[in-house]
XYZ file of C-alpha atoms in Angstrom:
762
model
C -15.494 -53.494 -11.347
C -17.076 -55.446 -14.173
C -15.038 -53.700 -16.840
C -11.789 -53.945 -14.865
C -12.220 -57.658 -14.183
C -13.053 -58.338 -17.803
C -10.079 -56.405 -19.178
C -7.773 -57.905 -16.559
C -8.803 -61.428 -17.508
C -8.339 -60.789 -21.230
C -4.897 -59.192 -20.710
C -3.623 -61.980 -18.472
C -4.902 -64.728 -20.790
C -3.496 -63.188 -23.981
C -0.164 -61.899 -22.667
C 0.877 -64.755 -20.371
C -0.329 -67.590 -22.601
C -2.469 -70.589 -21.714
C 0.114 -72.411 -19.531
C 1.232 -69.419 -17.439
C -2.331 -68.159 -17.169
C -3.326 -71.597 -15.931
C -0.669 -71.390 -13.177
C -2.029 -67.983 -12.132
C -5.589 -69.367 -12.070
C -4.472 -72.256 -9.834
C -2.948 -69.761 -7.390
C -6.077 -67.621 -7.539
C -8.182 -70.697 -6.779
C -6.268 -71.044 -3.493
C -6.909 -67.348 -2.836
C -10.637 -67.791 -3.398
C -10.594 -70.852 -1.171
C -9.061 -68.780 1.633
C -11.826 -66.235 1.147
C -14.510 -68.905 1.647
C -13.622 -68.957 5.363
C -14.154 -65.235 5.726
C -17.265 -65.270 3.520
C -18.891 -68.080 5.494
C -17.759 -67.412 9.062
C -17.945 -63.620 8.985
C -19.626 -62.074 5.944
C -22.677 -64.357 5.571
C -23.984 -63.899 9.153
C -23.005 -60.205 9.095
C -25.040 -59.460 5.929
C -28.185 -60.755 7.629
C -27.651 -59.890 11.302
C -26.562 -56.242 11.030
C -29.377 -55.025 8.680
C -31.926 -56.811 10.885
C -30.826 -54.672 13.853
C -32.632 -51.313 13.955
C -30.486 -49.760 16.737
C -27.590 -47.867 15.099
C -25.376 -48.079 18.203
C -25.676 -51.859 18.281
C -25.036 -51.969 14.528
C -21.719 -50.105 14.972
C -20.651 -52.461 17.735
C -21.556 -55.447 15.585
C -19.475 -54.134 12.670
C -16.448 -53.646 14.919
C -16.901 -57.154 16.253
C -17.155 -58.628 12.771
C -14.017 -56.677 11.767
C -12.100 -58.266 14.628
C -13.565 -61.634 13.687
C -12.388 -61.307 10.082
C -8.830 -60.455 11.164
C -8.718 -63.589 13.315
C -9.962 -65.675 10.393
C -7.425 -64.024 8.074
C -4.498 -64.950 10.286
C -5.558 -68.589 10.416
C -6.287 -68.932 6.695
C -2.959 -67.391 5.639
C -1.174 -70.323 7.220
C -3.789 -73.020 6.694
C -4.315 -72.534 2.968
C -0.574 -72.448 2.295
C -0.284 -75.824 4.022
C -3.147 -77.195 1.923
C -1.459 -75.918 -1.257
C 1.766 -77.678 -0.223
C -0.105 -80.968 0.285
C -1.909 -80.601 -3.055
C 1.465 -79.988 -4.712
C 2.698 -83.311 -3.351
C -0.285 -85.036 -5.056
C 0.125 -83.268 -8.405
C 2.917 -81.016 -9.619
C 0.299 -79.062 -11.589
C -1.123 -77.782 -8.290
C 2.181 -76.775 -6.704
C 2.722 -73.076 -5.968
C 6.512 -73.068 -6.083
C 7.823 -69.467 -6.136
C 4.272 -68.066 -5.925
C 3.952 -68.855 -2.185
C 4.820 -65.385 -0.838
C 3.106 -63.314 -3.563
C -0.010 -65.418 -2.955
C 0.142 -64.785 0.806
C 0.270 -61.010 0.267
C -2.547 -61.244 -2.298
C -4.689 -63.304 0.095
C -4.326 -60.717 2.864
C -5.108 -57.712 0.646
C -8.005 -59.372 -1.134
C -9.742 -60.549 2.052
C -9.385 -57.201 3.806
C -10.772 -55.256 0.863
C -13.580 -57.753 0.376
C -14.733 -57.545 4.001
C -14.548 -53.759 4.084
C -16.644 -53.380 0.929
C -19.266 -55.745 2.404
C -19.305 -53.634 5.550
C -20.014 -50.580 3.395
C -22.940 -52.419 1.772
C -24.328 -53.177 5.216
C -24.066 -49.459 6.040
C -25.848 -48.728 2.728
C -22.854 -46.651 1.614
C -23.072 -47.725 -2.022
C -21.116 -44.785 -3.387
C -18.243 -45.586 -1.028
C -18.284 -49.172 -2.320
C -17.799 -47.825 -5.821
C -14.731 -45.807 -4.830
C -13.291 -48.729 -2.865
C -13.673 -50.994 -5.896
C -12.291 -48.285 -8.163
C -9.102 -48.154 -6.111
C -8.804 -51.933 -5.921
C -9.768 -53.137 -9.386
C -8.740 -50.001 -11.219
C -5.418 -49.931 -9.393
C -4.778 -53.583 -10.214
C -5.501 -52.916 -13.882
C -3.160 -49.909 -13.936
C -0.290 -51.906 -12.398
C -0.855 -54.782 -14.813
C -0.800 -52.352 -17.747
C 2.561 -51.019 -16.538
C 3.920 -54.575 -16.165
C 2.821 -55.431 -19.700
C 4.382 -52.254 -21.035
C 7.685 -53.086 -19.326
C 7.445 -56.757 -20.409
C 7.563 -57.960 -16.776
C 4.166 -59.681 -16.501
C 4.479 -63.065 -14.814
C 2.130 -64.981 -12.482
C 4.172 -63.732 -9.489
C 4.006 -60.129 -10.656
C 0.263 -60.405 -11.298
C -0.311 -61.637 -7.724
C 1.806 -58.818 -6.279
C -0.172 -56.290 -8.346
C -3.381 -57.654 -6.834
C -1.890 -57.498 -3.330
C -0.735 -53.887 -3.699
C -3.966 -52.543 -5.212
C -6.339 -54.306 -2.822
C -4.284 -53.525 0.301
C -4.214 -49.853 -0.636
C -7.968 -49.800 -1.188
C -8.570 -51.545 2.153
C -6.383 -49.066 4.032
C -8.065 -46.023 2.471
C -11.569 -47.446 3.122
C -10.878 -48.322 6.759
C -9.361 -44.917 7.568
C -11.891 -42.782 5.688
C -14.917 -44.509 7.253
C -13.534 -44.981 10.746
C -13.854 -48.761 10.606
C -11.724 -50.426 13.240
C -11.745 -53.837 14.888
C -12.859 -54.506 18.459
C -11.853 -57.886 19.790
C -14.152 -57.746 22.819
C -17.058 -57.265 20.424
C -15.601 -59.990 18.211
C -15.956 -62.500 21.031
C -19.600 -61.490 21.420
C -20.490 -61.848 17.725
C -18.656 -65.181 17.521
C -20.740 -66.513 20.407
C -23.972 -65.092 18.986
C -23.492 -66.286 15.414
C -21.328 -69.363 15.749
C -24.188 -71.717 14.939
C -24.984 -69.902 11.680
C -21.269 -69.451 10.917
C -20.688 -73.171 11.333
C -23.491 -73.998 8.905
C -22.284 -71.363 6.462
C -18.716 -72.705 6.779
C -19.802 -76.195 5.833
C -21.948 -74.794 3.018
C -19.185 -72.648 1.539
C -16.543 -75.358 1.879
C -18.748 -77.784 0.037
C -19.661 -75.214 -2.602
C -15.987 -74.363 -3.120
C -15.214 -78.070 -3.428
C -18.051 -78.402 -5.956
C -16.788 -75.443 -8.038
C -13.171 -74.287 -7.650
C -12.247 -77.600 -6.059
C -13.476 -79.526 -9.083
C -11.507 -77.203 -11.374
C -8.361 -77.794 -9.286
C -9.033 -81.527 -9.315
C -9.343 -81.476 -13.096
C -6.215 -79.327 -13.455
C -4.310 -81.769 -11.285
C -5.435 -84.643 -13.505
C -4.918 -83.167 -16.989
C -2.772 -80.056 -16.494
C -2.950 -76.334 -15.646
C -4.198 -75.417 -19.124
C -7.609 -76.793 -18.074
C -7.856 -74.193 -15.311
C -6.749 -71.473 -17.711
C -9.291 -72.429 -20.382
C -12.163 -72.572 -17.905
C -11.199 -69.250 -16.344
C -11.071 -67.673 -19.804
C -14.638 -68.871 -20.445
C -15.728 -67.561 -17.042
C -14.110 -64.204 -17.704
C -15.919 -63.954 -21.031
C -19.166 -63.976 -19.058
C -17.741 -61.662 -16.428
C -20.703 -59.222 -16.416
C -23.005 -62.041 -15.309
C -20.653 -62.952 -12.482
C -20.498 -59.298 -11.439
C -24.300 -59.223 -11.348
C -24.165 -62.269 -9.072
C -21.660 -60.510 -6.816
C -23.944 -57.488 -6.672
C -26.794 -59.780 -5.698
C -24.688 -61.397 -2.969
C -23.964 -57.935 -1.584
C -27.414 -56.375 -1.932
C -30.127 -59.046 -1.979
C -29.407 -60.647 1.452
C -29.612 -57.190 3.044
C -32.877 -56.305 1.295
C -34.285 -59.762 1.987
C -33.578 -59.314 5.694
C -35.288 -55.906 5.610
C -38.371 -57.334 3.841
C -38.604 -60.080 6.450
C -38.099 -57.660 9.329
C -40.520 -54.990 8.120
C -43.346 -56.883 6.402
C -42.879 -60.587 7.070
C -42.176 -63.820 5.208
C -44.760 -63.246 2.491
C -43.097 -59.996 1.467
C -39.752 -61.803 1.366
C -41.189 -64.506 -0.911
C -42.770 -61.903 -3.199
C -39.505 -59.933 -3.451
C -37.372 -62.965 -4.285
C -40.070 -64.289 -6.626
C -40.065 -61.103 -8.713
C -36.295 -61.073 -8.833
C -36.164 -64.746 -9.763
C -38.681 -64.472 -12.578
C -37.055 -61.481 -14.263
C -33.511 -62.777 -13.920
C -34.397 -66.323 -14.940
C -36.006 -65.187 -18.188
C -33.080 -62.861 -18.969
C -30.478 -65.564 -18.364
C -32.449 -68.116 -20.380
C -32.480 -65.797 -23.391
C -28.788 -65.058 -22.829
C -27.881 -68.766 -22.990
C -29.769 -69.214 -26.262
C -28.045 -66.208 -27.822
C -24.606 -67.558 -26.918
C -24.995 -70.842 -28.792
C -24.192 -69.565 -32.315
C -21.397 -67.129 -31.356
C -19.382 -68.850 -28.610
C -16.435 -69.785 -30.866
C -16.300 -66.345 -32.473
C -16.219 -64.624 -29.064
C -13.523 -66.907 -27.667
C -11.123 -66.428 -30.561
C -11.838 -62.705 -30.879
C -10.810 -62.002 -27.285
C -8.152 -64.608 -26.567
C -6.773 -65.748 -29.910
C -6.615 -69.008 -31.842
C -5.000 -70.879 -28.943
C -8.380 -70.828 -27.152
C -10.607 -71.879 -30.086
C -10.894 -75.569 -28.996
C -12.367 -74.427 -25.684
C -15.250 -72.331 -27.072
C -17.944 -74.811 -25.950
C -16.939 -74.060 -22.350
C -18.651 -70.674 -22.733
C -22.038 -72.370 -23.208
C -21.396 -74.659 -20.236
C -20.545 -71.631 -18.124
C -23.747 -69.847 -19.215
C -25.775 -72.897 -18.133
C -23.876 -72.897 -14.842
C -24.932 -69.289 -14.252
C -28.529 -70.024 -15.290
C -29.034 -72.770 -12.717
C -26.902 -70.876 -10.213
C -29.334 -67.979 -10.357
C -32.190 -70.189 -9.250
C -30.047 -71.648 -6.473
C -29.208 -68.165 -5.230
C -32.863 -67.174 -4.940
C -33.592 -70.231 -2.787
C -30.430 -69.691 -0.739
C -31.276 -66.034 -0.022
C -34.624 -67.131 1.367
C -33.137 -69.712 3.723
C -30.414 -67.301 4.834
C -32.975 -64.631 5.705
C -35.069 -67.191 7.588
C -32.012 -68.430 9.495
C -32.391 -71.909 7.993
C -28.712 -72.364 7.223
C -28.494 -76.111 7.803
C -30.606 -76.932 4.775
C -28.056 -75.025 2.647
C -25.318 -77.241 4.045
C -27.323 -80.316 3.045
C -27.832 -78.946 -0.484
C -24.137 -78.176 -0.770
C -23.343 -81.750 0.241
C -25.410 -83.026 -2.692
C -23.665 -80.500 -4.923
C -20.140 -81.466 -3.851
C -20.648 -85.236 -3.889
C -22.127 -85.295 -7.391
C -19.642 -82.766 -8.828
C -16.554 -84.558 -7.511
C -17.868 -87.987 -8.500
C -18.658 -86.861 -12.046
C -15.297 -85.125 -12.370
C -13.441 -88.282 -11.357
C -15.463 -90.269 -13.898
C -15.376 -87.885 -16.871
C -12.288 -85.644 -16.784
C -9.822 -88.236 -18.126
C -12.059 -88.891 -21.136
C -13.697 -85.530 -21.813
C -11.082 -83.141 -20.445
C -12.264 -79.599 -19.716
C -15.798 -80.480 -20.863
C -15.942 -83.134 -18.174
C -15.044 -80.524 -15.549
C -17.802 -78.186 -16.702
C -20.338 -81.013 -16.951
C -19.557 -81.945 -13.349
C -20.004 -78.323 -12.240
C -23.398 -77.927 -13.936
C -24.807 -81.288 -12.818
C -23.773 -80.745 -9.208
C -25.421 -77.333 -9.150
C -28.649 -78.741 -10.611
C -28.652 -81.431 -7.904
C -28.394 -78.774 -5.167
C -31.203 -76.723 -6.718
C -33.466 -79.764 -6.995
C -32.757 -80.625 -3.356
C -33.772 -77.140 -2.175
C -36.892 -77.176 -4.337
C -37.985 -80.569 -3.073
C -37.207 -79.667 0.540
C -39.343 -76.552 0.195
C -42.245 -78.574 -1.115
C -41.990 -81.151 1.656
C -41.751 -78.560 4.412
C -44.197 -75.873 3.317
C -46.703 -77.146 0.766
C -48.640 -79.315 3.208
C -48.809 -76.704 5.971
C -49.378 -73.674 3.760
C -52.944 -74.491 2.763
C -55.683 -77.035 2.955
C -55.676 -79.239 -0.120
C -58.755 -80.123 -2.087
C -59.378 -83.486 -3.671
C -56.983 -82.665 -6.519
C -54.222 -81.757 -4.068
C -54.418 -78.016 -4.743
C -54.864 -75.157 -2.261
C -58.011 -73.081 -2.132
C -56.644 -69.583 -2.788
C -53.317 -68.101 -3.833
C -52.360 -64.721 -2.333
C -50.328 -62.089 -4.183
C -49.028 -59.070 -2.325
C -47.684 -55.679 -3.309
C -44.133 -54.647 -2.619
C -45.225 -53.005 0.627
C -46.624 -56.343 1.831
C -50.318 -55.442 1.452
C -52.646 -57.938 -0.218
C -53.268 -57.262 -3.896
C -54.897 -60.343 -5.447
C -56.422 -63.494 -4.018
C -56.865 -66.079 -6.766
C -59.038 -69.193 -6.456
C -57.345 -72.306 -7.767
C -60.554 -74.191 -8.460
C -59.252 -74.902 -11.962
C -57.167 -73.128 -14.597
C -60.167 -71.410 -16.210
C -61.262 -69.890 -12.910
C -57.681 -68.860 -12.108
C -57.204 -67.072 -15.452
C -60.585 -65.385 -15.185
C -59.733 -64.092 -11.697
C -56.363 -62.851 -12.977
C -58.192 -60.636 -15.451
C -59.221 -58.499 -12.481
C -55.624 -57.297 -12.616
C -55.683 -55.367 -15.885
C -52.246 -53.787 -16.456
C -52.111 -50.823 -18.778
C -48.826 -51.723 -20.482
C -47.837 -54.751 -22.556
C -45.143 -55.674 -20.025
C -47.795 -56.018 -17.346
C -49.983 -58.148 -19.598
C -46.978 -60.361 -20.376
C -46.361 -60.700 -16.648
C -49.983 -61.694 -16.126
C -49.719 -64.436 -18.762
C -46.467 -65.676 -17.235
C -48.137 -65.727 -13.843
C -51.023 -67.815 -15.123
C -48.632 -70.231 -16.842
C -46.277 -70.709 -13.886
C -48.691 -70.694 -10.957
C -49.583 -74.416 -11.157
C -45.908 -75.398 -10.867
C -45.241 -72.846 -8.127
C -48.248 -74.085 -6.187
C -47.081 -77.667 -6.533
C -43.651 -76.663 -5.216
C -45.163 -74.589 -2.413
C -43.522 -71.370 -3.618
C -46.629 -69.215 -3.139
C -48.614 -67.933 -0.211
C -51.932 -69.717 0.158
C -55.011 -69.444 2.375
C -57.844 -71.852 2.970
C -60.685 -69.329 3.040
C -61.422 -65.661 2.438
C -62.487 -65.229 6.061
C -59.589 -62.972 7.082
C -60.125 -60.589 4.154
C -63.864 -60.917 3.673
C -65.359 -62.070 6.977
C -68.922 -62.677 5.803
C -69.745 -63.961 2.321
C -73.366 -64.708 3.198
C -75.027 -61.542 1.795
C -72.977 -61.848 -1.392
C -73.700 -65.543 -1.894
C -77.399 -64.959 -1.181
C -77.466 -62.271 -3.882
C -75.978 -64.670 -6.449
C -77.558 -68.057 -5.646
C -75.585 -69.965 -8.322
C -72.248 -68.764 -6.890
C -69.594 -71.042 -5.372
C -67.216 -69.716 -2.648
C -64.371 -71.681 -4.263
C -64.792 -69.618 -7.459
C -64.460 -66.119 -6.000
C -61.444 -63.948 -6.761
C -60.510 -60.881 -4.778
C -58.825 -57.614 -5.699
C -57.864 -55.239 -2.897
C -57.269 -51.595 -3.717
C -53.955 -49.942 -2.881
C -53.885 -48.646 0.707
C -55.560 -45.263 0.890
C -58.595 -43.400 2.251
C -60.895 -44.790 -0.471
C -59.514 -48.338 -0.824
C -62.142 -51.002 -1.416
C -62.403 -54.738 -1.797
C -63.665 -56.103 -5.132
C -64.846 -59.689 -5.507
C -65.307 -61.399 -8.848
C -67.931 -64.123 -8.593
C -67.564 -66.848 -11.241
C -68.998 -70.197 -12.195
C -66.893 -73.349 -12.533
C -65.942 -72.486 -16.114
C -64.568 -69.064 -15.147
C -67.542 -67.088 -16.536
C -68.382 -63.931 -14.591
C -71.634 -64.003 -12.651
C -71.351 -60.746 -10.716
C -69.023 -58.300 -9.019
C -69.212 -57.342 -5.357
C -67.550 -54.330 -3.778
C -67.048 -53.772 -0.061
C -66.031 -50.512 1.648
C -65.148 -50.120 5.323
C -63.745 -46.569 5.532
C -65.803 -43.342 5.408
C -64.306 -42.164 2.119
C -64.731 -45.546 0.445
C -68.307 -45.912 1.715
C -69.219 -42.493 0.303
C -68.005 -43.289 -3.214
C -69.555 -46.761 -3.146
C -72.945 -45.387 -2.132
C -72.651 -42.799 -4.896
C -71.845 -45.566 -7.378
C -75.005 -47.416 -6.328
C -77.136 -44.302 -6.832
C -75.662 -43.498 -10.230
C -76.015 -47.083 -11.479
C -79.620 -47.185 -10.346
C -80.291 -44.029 -12.345
C -78.281 -45.143 -15.393
C -79.972 -48.543 -15.567
C -83.252 -46.785 -16.375
C -81.822 -45.653 -19.723
C -80.070 -48.657 -21.295
C -79.012 -52.232 -20.539
C -75.309 -51.548 -21.128
C -74.735 -50.515 -17.517
C -74.092 -52.836 -14.563
C -77.308 -53.618 -12.721
C -77.336 -53.272 -8.937
C -78.454 -56.631 -7.569
C -78.273 -55.762 -3.873
C -76.732 -53.106 -1.653
C -76.627 -52.277 2.019
C -74.734 -52.510 5.275
C -72.130 -55.227 5.348
C -71.605 -57.252 8.545
C -71.738 -54.149 10.717
C -72.842 -50.545 10.424
C -69.336 -49.311 9.574
C -69.192 -51.142 6.236
C -71.209 -51.013 3.010
C -71.417 -53.410 0.074
C -72.892 -53.559 -3.388
C -73.369 -56.505 -5.741
C -73.788 -55.726 -9.426
C -74.101 -57.675 -12.673
C -70.852 -58.582 -14.417
C -71.456 -58.177 -18.143
C -69.170 -59.511 -20.918
C -65.465 -60.360 -20.476
C -64.077 -59.146 -23.822
C -62.189 -55.856 -23.585
C -62.924 -53.122 -26.120
C -60.283 -51.512 -28.312
C -57.831 -49.142 -26.554
C -58.639 -46.191 -28.816
C -61.683 -43.949 -28.907
C -64.104 -45.052 -31.612
C -67.669 -44.287 -32.660
C -69.133 -46.725 -30.166
C -67.320 -45.000 -27.314
C -68.940 -41.690 -28.185
C -72.259 -43.433 -28.786
C -72.038 -44.652 -25.199
C -71.082 -41.188 -23.923
C -74.047 -39.759 -25.838
C -76.326 -42.105 -23.886
C -75.082 -40.450 -20.719
C -76.193 -36.992 -21.843
C -79.380 -35.733 -20.246
C -81.896 -33.120 -21.336
C -81.081 -30.622 -18.590
C -78.493 -27.899 -19.252
C -76.222 -25.884 -16.995
C -74.784 -22.464 -17.753
C -71.036 -22.032 -18.073
C -70.863 -19.732 -15.023
C -72.846 -22.197 -12.896
C -70.505 -24.992 -13.949
C -67.497 -22.912 -12.877
C -69.221 -22.054 -9.566
C -69.673 -25.763 -8.928
C -66.051 -26.440 -9.851
C -64.798 -23.690 -7.542
C -66.601 -25.260 -4.587
C -65.004 -28.613 -5.354
C -61.452 -27.246 -5.463
C -61.816 -24.724 -2.627
C -60.082 -26.963 -0.062
C -57.076 -27.298 -2.379
C -56.528 -23.528 -2.262
C -54.993 -24.125 1.171
C -52.321 -26.401 -0.300
C -49.053 -24.455 -0.886
C -48.097 -26.598 -3.875
C -51.438 -26.174 -5.637
C -53.012 -22.902 -4.497
C -51.367 -20.531 -6.994
C -51.995 -22.718 -10.028
C -55.624 -23.422 -9.087
C -56.375 -19.759 -8.406
C -54.857 -18.792 -11.754
C -56.895 -21.473 -13.536
C -60.154 -20.356 -11.937
C -59.444 -16.773 -12.974
C -58.971 -17.827 -16.598
C -62.167 -19.891 -16.546
C -64.134 -17.009 -14.985
C -63.064 -14.695 -17.807
C -64.247 -17.184 -20.421
C -67.712 -16.862 -21.948
C -68.765 -20.399 -22.556
C -71.868 -22.103 -23.908
C -74.572 -23.832 -21.946
C -73.633 -27.449 -21.316
C -75.818 -30.508 -21.114
C -75.701 -32.195 -17.743
C -74.647 -35.833 -18.069
C -73.940 -38.900 -16.026
C -70.181 -38.881 -15.697
C -68.345 -42.175 -15.314
C -65.171 -40.631 -13.894
C -62.787 -43.459 -14.880
C -63.641 -44.103 -18.529
C -60.563 -46.137 -19.550
C -59.942 -49.261 -21.676
C -59.505 -51.491 -18.620
C -63.009 -50.603 -17.429
C -64.727 -51.053 -20.806
C -66.016 -54.359 -22.184
C -67.574 -55.182 -25.549
C -70.601 -57.430 -25.978
C -71.026 -59.835 -28.888
C -73.329 -57.295 -30.556
C -70.607 -54.628 -30.384
C -72.194 -52.503 -27.652
C -70.065 -51.299 -24.769
C -70.498 -52.409 -21.171
C -68.669 -50.156 -18.693
C -67.581 -51.262 -15.210
C -66.209 -49.499 -12.130
C -68.406 -46.475 -11.473
C -66.840 -45.469 -8.157
C -65.777 -42.024 -9.449
C -69.096 -41.336 -11.147
C -71.497 -38.475 -10.573
C -75.122 -38.024 -11.567
C -74.739 -34.367 -12.543
C -71.475 -34.276 -14.431
C -70.085 -32.346 -17.371
C -69.492 -33.527 -20.956
C -66.095 -34.243 -22.505
C -64.408 -35.089 -19.200
C -64.773 -38.858 -19.661
C -63.283 -38.710 -23.149
C -60.432 -36.529 -21.909
C -59.735 -39.004 -19.115
C -59.573 -41.855 -21.629
C -56.957 -40.026 -23.701
C -54.956 -38.837 -20.696
C -54.684 -42.294 -19.160
C -53.598 -43.852 -22.451
C -51.019 -41.148 -23.146
C -49.487 -41.219 -19.655
C -49.866 -44.795 -18.383
C -49.492 -46.680 -21.663
C -47.497 -44.479 -24.024
C -45.580 -42.632 -21.275
C -45.696 -39.318 -23.150
C -44.291 -36.034 -21.869
C -46.671 -33.216 -20.792
C -46.453 -31.310 -24.096
C -47.269 -34.451 -26.114
C -50.114 -35.287 -23.739
C -51.625 -31.836 -24.210
C -51.423 -32.190 -28.010
C -53.281 -35.499 -27.820
C -55.970 -33.969 -25.595
C -56.492 -31.084 -28.009
C -56.596 -33.470 -30.963
C -59.524 -35.251 -29.314
C -61.892 -32.364 -30.075
C -61.303 -32.516 -33.837
C -61.634 -36.279 -34.306
C -64.328 -37.142 -36.891
C -66.020 -39.520 -34.422
C -66.689 -36.627 -32.008
C -68.770 -34.457 -34.345
C -72.203 -35.695 -33.276
C -71.254 -35.847 -29.619
C -69.926 -32.256 -29.715
C -73.180 -30.988 -31.167
C -75.266 -32.770 -28.523
C -73.001 -31.833 -25.622
C -72.512 -28.090 -26.030
C -74.796 -26.932 -28.837
C -72.340 -24.385 -30.257
C -68.562 -24.409 -30.170
C -66.082 -26.364 -28.101
C -63.563 -24.484 -25.976
C -60.794 -27.057 -26.056
C -58.341 -25.648 -23.530
C -61.083 -24.705 -21.061
C -62.499 -28.228 -20.931
C -58.948 -29.538 -20.475
C -58.453 -27.124 -17.561
C -61.710 -28.236 -15.963
C -60.665 -31.866 -16.353
C -57.330 -31.393 -14.607
C -58.818 -29.337 -11.789
C -61.268 -32.161 -11.189
C -58.447 -34.728 -11.338
C -56.499 -32.808 -8.702
C -59.546 -33.096 -6.453
C -59.785 -36.843 -7.125
C -56.066 -37.296 -6.454
C -56.287 -35.470 -3.140
C -59.297 -37.585 -2.131
C -57.289 -40.729 -2.912
C -54.539 -39.573 -0.565
C -52.042 -38.148 -3.086
C -49.878 -35.301 -1.807
C -49.303 -32.213 -4.009
C -45.750 -33.456 -4.635
C -46.775 -36.963 -5.704
C -45.913 -38.034 -9.248
C -49.551 -38.117 -10.400
C -50.440 -34.700 -9.015
C -47.267 -33.100 -10.362
C -47.958 -34.537 -13.832
C -51.502 -33.147 -13.792
C -50.256 -29.727 -12.729
C -47.711 -29.662 -15.543
C -50.307 -30.263 -18.249
C -52.770 -27.872 -16.598
C -50.193 -25.103 -16.659
C -49.360 -25.769 -20.311
C -53.040 -25.660 -21.253
C -53.265 -22.028 -20.102
C -50.376 -20.923 -22.305
């Protein structure tokens, strides 16, 4: 669709010339105006109402009703828009249709039918069928136009008839192949049910058309049809962006309605927020890149006749940039059923656009038209932003003396709480954000962008806020008592992903954002078990060195079914993301004096994985691995304290250069050497560098020959290192950890571990 539209626009502009192309664009503007009635009265309520209905029988009835509704609207608009075109022709001869009246009528009918049917396919989530429908319509139109150009018969009338033929054929094939038919009894029902929303959408779309296509027609009527042609050429140059917007109009309202239906308003806000941030940055960069090449692009595609209009490309890019933000706000209000506020925003848009056009077009020509379009759109966006702030900011959270809410809530895509950030001040906010430590640079960039934009988003009310932590952490008393200098307003919260061992982590800070302590709360049997084990291991480890978190207090939390631990925080500075001497110096500290024979270590491992031998997807591979390990004659190993999640995001560096390691939930007091170092390498190779299994295995094997491992190897095993066997033990243990965390044998993580495990036996 994108490619066909782009090529079609270039062919029409180059072959017909600026004047004839302008006449075609004027006719197409009337066509698009006719489609605003269908889009507002029928499509807009349909895209929200049908996905929100979970009963498939009712959904089918609704689609038939909306089909009947669209045919009624089509009949009215065919006559009504032609009358409007006749009246506009009386005002300005540049806007008269003349001999294009009947070709335009056929084009209007075909275009509207195909457009509604493709939207119906989106509602049915038949995306592949949408592709074929568009292929017939846009591809067919392009083929007919190519034949007309070849036969030297391309005129505005012929171009409209080509559109009518291609789109009507696509509509007929789509309706027959998918059994879509109208039902007028159902149409009456959907009209009654959705008339209120349709009325608001109608006003909104009429005003938006007036503020966009209407302003272009107004300008063309004042200074000639070449204005419409030049602007359409600039719009076509940025056709891929417009196609992305059309995709959004087809997909995002449906997904927004599903987010609202399944997980509530906060999930809807999070979904649109992610989409808005990514798209806004991309469009901003796109606008900047266009500035030096707009004239070159215009003349390359359309010829020298269009060179004076190159600046219109930049105006159009700005129009898309601000339009993207408007769309995000509009999708929210559509999903929430708040359609009237969109009508109010469109009123601001239309009034300012028309007024500016009347004032500037005579003097600035096509630039005046584009300036009016951009300024009107900005006015509508500002209105929605300010309305949001007025309506939600005050009720969303209790404000402190500085007018800021207490805590900002961030959720995962599934709607579950991820981060709760205190907005005591910017230092505290940024310190709490460091609890979210992404492994890749894109995640760290996102975190910085989040910290930079949160103050503005809070001021606008575009975030979820809560007044207290009571709903997530019902009793802060034992935690606050353990850290007397703590302030409840300076506590950040990180909630683990839903699973059998999910826990709540609290970062306790002072007013400058410095860490005072960490608290962890578990309320499920699996989570309580690992948290109690962490407390035992830390108590034992603290006897050796001061580079381990110190358990301040532990015990039952609020009721007997929960357990909590408060431990010292340590430094904030992260260590380097590669294994160095100080990493192995730390791992050497974990080595004990007791040894365990190789056979005893394998016996222990076999007990741990025994329950996985009942899993069809794992049993064969695990049994084969145990057989290989049993046949191996290995050295005695020193028993060590095993951290279990020795990764860069859990390792801090003190000012003296010593390491301070957090997050001991996967630890064990009687562990095996090398496994922590292997975990470090595996996590970096898979999560950060995204390497394939063979490359991951090479990196794991390389670990054993690094110069920094020489002393550790001698202390850990006493003789030689069996590289592949330690790697096998590591992955068998990781399969156990994955299963305990709720991962199925077919999950991505477990499959990746199995792949490397199998390669290590080769």
